[in-house]
Short mmCIF file of C-alpha atoms and ligand atoms in Angstrom, two decimals:
data_model
loop_
_atom_site.label_atom_id
_atom_site.label_comp_id
_atom_site.label_asym_id
_atom_site.label_seq_id
_atom_site.Cartn_x
_atom_site.Cartn_y
_atom_site.Cartn_z
CA MET A 1 -51.73 23.41 -9.41
CA PRO A 2 -51.68 19.43 -10.84
CA ASN A 3 -55.45 17.62 -9.27
CA LEU A 4 -56.49 14.25 -9.31
CA SER A 5 -58.66 13.67 -12.21
CA PHE A 6 -61.29 10.96 -10.21
CA ALA A 7 -64.41 8.61 -12.07
CA PRO A 8 -67.37 8.02 -10.01
CA THR A 9 -66.07 4.22 -10.08
CA ASP A 10 -63.09 5.11 -8.55
CA HIS A 11 -62.32 2.99 -5.53
CA LEU A 12 -59.37 4.77 -3.52
CA PHE A 13 -56.57 3.57 -0.90
CA VAL A 14 -54.56 5.95 0.78
CA LEU A 15 -51.89 4.38 2.77
CA THR A 16 -50.41 7.10 4.84
CA GLY A 17 -47.00 7.11 6.38
CA ALA A 18 -45.27 9.24 9.02
CA GLY A 19 -45.49 12.73 7.16
CA VAL A 20 -48.20 13.31 7.18
CA SER A 21 -48.16 14.45 10.74
CA ALA A 22 -44.71 16.04 10.12
CA GLU A 23 -46.88 19.33 10.33
CA SER A 24 -48.71 19.03 13.16
CA GLY A 25 -45.56 18.45 14.91
CA LEU A 26 -44.93 15.11 15.78
CA SER A 27 -41.42 13.41 14.11
CA THR A 28 -40.76 11.06 11.36
CA PHE A 29 -38.62 8.17 11.83
CA ARG A 30 -36.26 8.40 9.23
CA ASP A 31 -36.03 12.12 8.44
CA SER A 32 -32.91 14.02 9.94
CA GLY A 33 -33.87 14.32 13.73
CA GLY A 34 -36.05 11.93 13.07
CA LEU A 35 -37.06 9.00 16.14
CA TRP A 36 -34.36 6.31 15.01
CA ASP A 37 -31.73 9.44 14.86
CA ASN A 38 -32.76 9.42 19.27
CA TYR A 39 -33.57 5.54 19.77
CA ARG A 40 -32.61 2.08 18.49
CA ILE A 41 -35.51 0.30 17.00
CA GLU A 42 -34.15 -2.54 18.90
CA ASP A 43 -33.97 -0.83 22.03
CA VAL A 44 -37.87 -0.03 22.19
CA ALA A 45 -40.06 -1.59 19.26
CA THR A 46 -39.11 -4.98 19.24
CA PRO A 47 -40.93 -7.98 21.06
CA ASP A 48 -36.46 -8.74 22.09
CA ALA A 49 -37.06 -4.90 23.61
CA TRP A 50 -40.01 -5.29 25.30
CA HIS A 51 -38.15 -8.46 26.92
CA ARG A 52 -34.85 -6.90 27.91
CA ASP A 53 -35.86 -3.12 28.84
CA PRO A 54 -40.69 -2.60 29.49
CA HIS A 55 -39.64 0.24 31.62
CA LEU A 56 -37.62 1.92 28.05
CA VAL A 57 -39.81 0.84 25.67
CA TRP A 58 -43.14 2.55 28.23
CA HIS A 59 -40.66 5.42 28.34
CA PHE A 60 -40.14 5.93 24.64
CA TYR A 61 -44.44 5.37 23.94
CA SER A 62 -44.97 7.30 26.74
CA LYS A 63 -43.56 10.61 25.44
CA ARG A 64 -44.81 9.70 22.09
CA ARG A 65 -48.29 9.65 23.86
CA ARG A 66 -47.45 12.78 25.43
CA ALA A 67 -46.19 14.62 21.70
CA ALA A 68 -49.86 12.96 20.24
CA ALA A 69 -51.82 13.89 22.47
CA ALA A 70 -51.12 17.96 22.53
CA ALA A 71 -50.63 17.70 18.73
CA LYS A 72 -53.56 19.10 15.92
CA PRO A 73 -54.45 17.51 13.00
CA ASN A 74 -53.11 19.50 9.43
CA PRO A 75 -54.80 20.69 6.25
CA ALA A 76 -54.11 16.29 5.02
CA HIS A 77 -55.41 15.32 7.41
CA LEU A 78 -58.10 17.11 6.96
CA ALA A 79 -57.83 16.83 3.29
CA LEU A 80 -58.40 12.81 3.46
CA ALA A 81 -61.70 12.91 6.71
CA ALA A 82 -63.03 15.07 3.88
CA LEU A 83 -62.17 13.29 0.80
CA GLU A 84 -64.24 9.95 2.64
CA ARG A 85 -67.05 12.05 3.87
CA SER A 86 -67.24 12.29 -0.35
CA LEU A 87 -67.04 8.82 -1.23
CA ALA A 88 -68.04 6.55 1.48
CA ASP A 89 -67.63 3.05 1.40
CA ARG A 90 -65.41 3.85 -1.88
CA PHE A 91 -62.43 4.76 0.16
CA PHE A 92 -59.99 3.17 2.04
CA LEU A 93 -57.22 4.31 4.80
CA CYS A 94 -54.50 2.18 6.07
CA THR A 95 -51.96 4.69 8.03
CA GLN A 96 -48.61 2.86 9.50
CA ASN A 97 -49.09 5.80 11.87
CA VAL A 98 -50.02 4.74 15.75
CA ASP A 99 -51.13 8.51 16.13
CA ASN A 100 -54.95 9.48 16.14
CA LEU A 101 -55.13 11.88 14.13
CA HIS A 102 -57.08 11.15 11.45
CA GLU A 103 -59.65 10.39 13.92
CA LYS A 104 -59.24 13.41 15.35
CA ALA A 105 -60.02 14.86 11.96
CA GLY A 106 -63.22 13.30 11.05
CA SER A 107 -61.99 9.91 9.08
CA GLN A 108 -63.87 6.79 10.30
CA ARG A 109 -63.03 4.53 7.91
CA ILE A 110 -59.37 4.41 8.94
CA HIS A 111 -57.33 0.25 9.26
CA HIS A 112 -54.20 1.42 12.32
CA MET A 113 -51.72 -1.63 10.77
CA HIS A 114 -49.44 -0.79 13.04
CA GLY A 115 -51.82 -0.60 15.86
CA GLU A 116 -53.10 2.55 18.01
CA LEU A 117 -50.61 4.23 21.05
CA PHE A 118 -53.67 5.27 22.80
CA LYS A 119 -54.47 1.73 23.40
CA SER A 120 -52.35 -0.93 25.28
CA ARG A 121 -53.06 -5.24 25.74
CA CYS A 122 -51.94 -7.53 28.15
CA ASP A 123 -48.82 -9.46 26.84
CA SER A 124 -49.94 -12.96 28.28
CA CYS A 125 -53.78 -13.38 27.81
CA SER A 126 -56.47 -13.14 25.53
CA ARG A 127 -58.17 -9.62 27.42
CA PRO A 128 -58.64 -7.17 24.20
CA PRO A 129 -57.02 -4.15 23.47
CA PHE A 130 -58.22 -1.63 25.53
CA GLN A 131 -58.15 3.00 25.66
CA ASP A 132 -55.25 3.45 27.69
CA THR A 133 -54.15 7.40 27.63
CA SER A 134 -51.91 6.39 31.14
CA LEU A 135 -47.82 8.14 30.83
CA TYR A 136 -45.53 4.89 32.73
CA GLU A 137 -42.26 6.74 33.22
CA PRO A 138 -40.45 6.11 36.15
CA PRO A 139 -42.00 6.99 38.79
CA ALA A 140 -44.75 4.88 37.96
CA GLY A 141 -44.27 1.32 37.88
CA LEU A 142 -45.76 -0.95 34.87
CA PRO A 143 -48.42 -1.41 34.59
CA ARG A 144 -49.99 -5.20 35.16
CA CYS A 145 -53.14 -6.85 34.38
CA THR A 146 -55.51 -9.18 36.73
CA CYS A 147 -53.96 -12.38 35.26
CA GLY A 148 -50.35 -10.82 36.33
CA GLY A 149 -49.01 -10.10 32.72
CA LYS A 150 -47.45 -6.83 31.73
CA ILE A 151 -49.85 -4.48 29.77
CA ARG A 152 -47.62 -3.53 26.85
CA PRO A 153 -48.49 -0.84 23.87
CA HIS A 154 -50.74 -2.16 21.27
CA ILE A 155 -48.32 -1.57 18.44
CA CYS A 156 -46.87 -4.07 15.94
CA TRP A 157 -43.01 -4.38 16.42
CA PHE A 158 -40.46 -5.54 14.22
CA GLY A 159 -40.80 -9.02 14.19
CA GLU A 160 -44.45 -9.08 14.02
CA ILE A 161 -47.13 -9.22 11.84
CA PRO A 162 -49.24 -5.78 11.14
CA PHE A 163 -52.62 -6.50 11.92
CA GLY A 164 -55.49 -6.78 9.50
CA LEU A 165 -53.82 -7.97 6.03
CA ASP A 166 -56.45 -10.05 5.08
CA ARG A 167 -59.08 -6.16 5.14
CA ILE A 168 -55.77 -4.04 3.26
CA PHE A 169 -55.32 -6.52 0.40
CA ALA A 170 -59.20 -7.28 -0.05
CA ALA A 171 -59.26 -3.41 -0.22
CA LEU A 172 -55.77 -3.29 -2.66
CA ASP A 173 -57.50 -5.60 -4.99
CA ARG A 174 -60.40 -3.63 -5.08
CA CYS A 175 -58.80 0.38 -5.98
CA THR A 176 -58.29 1.72 -8.78
CA LEU A 177 -56.23 4.48 -7.66
CA PHE A 178 -54.02 3.86 -4.71
CA VAL A 179 -51.86 7.03 -3.09
CA ALA A 180 -49.38 6.80 -0.70
CA ILE A 181 -48.50 9.81 1.13
CA GLY A 182 -45.26 10.68 3.24
CA THR A 183 -43.99 7.11 3.82
CA SER A 184 -40.19 6.47 2.79
CA GLY A 185 -41.05 2.65 1.26
CA THR A 186 -38.69 1.18 3.30
CA VAL A 187 -40.25 -1.12 5.79
CA GLU A 188 -42.43 -4.04 4.14
CA PRO A 189 -45.65 -5.26 3.77
CA ALA A 190 -46.34 -1.72 3.19
CA ALA A 191 -43.31 -0.69 1.23
CA SER A 192 -45.08 -3.85 -1.70
CA PHE A 193 -48.90 -1.95 -1.09
CA ALA A 194 -47.75 0.10 -4.33
CA ALA A 195 -46.60 -3.44 -6.64
CA HIS A 196 -49.35 -4.90 -5.80
CA ALA A 197 -52.05 -2.11 -6.94
CA LYS A 198 -50.03 -1.77 -9.79
CA ARG A 199 -51.52 -4.86 -11.48
CA HIS A 200 -54.60 -2.72 -11.72
CA ALA A 201 -55.14 0.69 -10.13
CA ARG A 202 -52.91 3.82 -11.20
CA THR A 203 -50.24 4.50 -8.27
CA ILE A 204 -49.48 7.81 -6.99
CA TYR A 205 -46.95 9.02 -4.30
CA VAL A 206 -47.27 12.60 -2.47
CA GLY A 207 -44.56 13.66 -0.76
CA PRO A 208 -41.40 16.27 -0.03
CA GLU A 209 -38.88 13.12 -1.89
CA PRO A 210 -39.49 10.51 -3.81
CA PRO A 211 -39.57 7.16 -1.82
CA SER A 212 -37.16 4.03 -1.41
CA ASN A 213 -39.89 2.35 -4.12
CA GLN A 214 -40.86 5.77 -6.22
CA PHE A 215 -41.12 2.58 -9.54
CA LEU A 216 -43.87 1.71 -8.80
CA PHE A 217 -46.03 4.92 -8.61
CA ASP A 218 -47.13 6.38 -12.11
CA GLU A 219 -46.87 9.38 -10.94
CA ILE A 220 -45.29 11.72 -7.58
CA PHE A 221 -46.24 15.14 -6.22
CA LEU A 222 -44.06 16.32 -4.99
CA GLY A 223 -44.58 18.64 -2.07
CA LYS A 224 -45.51 18.81 1.46
CA ALA A 225 -48.66 16.86 2.33
CA GLY A 226 -50.71 19.39 4.14
CA GLU A 227 -49.57 21.71 1.13
CA LEU A 228 -50.39 19.47 -1.22
CA LEU A 229 -53.63 17.82 0.04
CA PRO A 230 -55.90 20.58 0.06
CA THR A 231 -56.46 21.00 -3.92
CA LEU A 232 -54.99 17.48 -4.81
CA LEU A 233 -57.96 15.88 -3.54
CA ALA A 234 -60.66 19.00 -3.50
CA LEU A 235 -63.30 17.63 -3.77
CA GLY A 236 -64.39 20.17 -6.81
CA ASN A 237 -60.96 18.57 -8.85
CA ILE A 238 -62.49 14.95 -8.49
P1 LIG B 1 -40.29 7.15 7.36
O1 LIG B 1 -39.96 8.27 8.85
O2 LIG B 1 -39.73 6.17 6.96
O3 LIG B 1 -40.76 8.45 6.20
C1 LIG B 1 -40.95 9.28 6.44
C2 LIG B 1 -41.77 9.85 5.38
O4 LIG B 1 -42.33 10.99 4.85
C3 LIG B 1 -40.48 10.48 4.29
O5 LIG B 1 -40.06 10.04 3.53
C4 LIG B 1 -39.95 12.07 3.98
O6 LIG B 1 -39.86 12.43 2.87
C5 LIG B 1 -41.75 12.28 4.83
N1 LIG B 1 -42.52 13.58 4.80
C6 LIG B 1 -41.93 14.75 6.13
N2 LIG B 1 -42.16 15.27 5.67
C7 LIG B 1 -43.42 15.35 4.93
C8 LIG B 1 -44.57 16.08 4.76
N3 LIG B 1 -44.88 17.20 4.90
N4 LIG B 1 -45.43 15.58 3.96
C9 LIG B 1 -45.73 14.46 3.26
N5 LIG B 1 -44.40 13.75 3.30
C10 LIG B 1 -43.13 14.47 4.55
O7 LIG B 1 -41.73 7.01 7.82
P2 LIG B 1 -42.74 5.58 7.29
O8 LIG B 1 -42.18 5.69 6.41
O9 LIG B 1 -44.03 5.82 8.15
O10 LIG B 1 -43.68 1.82 12.14
O11 LIG B 1 -42.03 4.65 8.10
C11 LIG B 1 -42.77 3.82 8.31
C12 LIG B 1 -42.74 2.90 9.08
O12 LIG B 1 -41.62 2.61 10.20
C13 LIG B 1 -43.50 3.70 10.79
O13 LIG B 1 -44.89 3.26 11.02
C14 LIG B 1 -42.28 2.48 11.96
C15 LIG B 1 -41.24 3.05 11.30
O14 LIG B 1 -40.46 2.51 11.42
C16 LIG B 1 -43.80 0.78 13.40
O15 LIG B 1 -42.57 1.77 14.34
C17 LIG B 1 -43.82 -1.06 13.23
#
């Protein structure tokens, strides 16, 4: 079994996608039977969709809240949390996932660039995002803010700008090792992070099939994250 050689001076940037939560039972988006087979992006994941049919949008995210609340972290999440405990400030985890399985595994230095499933915010006023585990499905009505605005999921939809890009690019500039895990490499800007890192860092991909942006990676480890990562990232191997 291969492992990642890793120097004490290395700074690690990890980018995770839906594949890292697949072994926890959460659907990916683009695999066969994935979320985008059953819903159209333009119906549930755009600002227009929200204006047209907020009930359908909340139905989609309520279903995902229910699934994520029942899911448990798998060995991939646990291996990343263990590595963070060892590397501390030399570790940065950027996830495209909106579930909280990295946190459930113990990750702390984590950035959710596409938002968080268990947070909501007002679509009208500047009230900050807040923790929200409620399900808004019929017969429940749409949640409302005290200002009268509609409460929406704290998710970055298509056509919106991902959260914390400054912070992400600062970490990309610092990294000497970039590892993408379980992401198809099709959604920007995350799909281009490897191109940015590749100028100064070694780039690695882990997942069962090569991603669309495979040409950006120096090494590709094919397999399930939950099976490969515990060994690839084992502290003894660093
Ligand atoms: P995708 O569904 O596009 O890709 C999931 C990837 O996970 C695929 O490349 C699979 O091969 C891989 N995979 C499946 N099982 C795996 C396993 N056990 N271990 C490792 N990898 C596995 O999901 P993302 O790339 O995360 O955005 O999608 C990116 C964004 O598109 C999402 O954040 C979401 C979506 O639309 C928004 O909603 C804004």
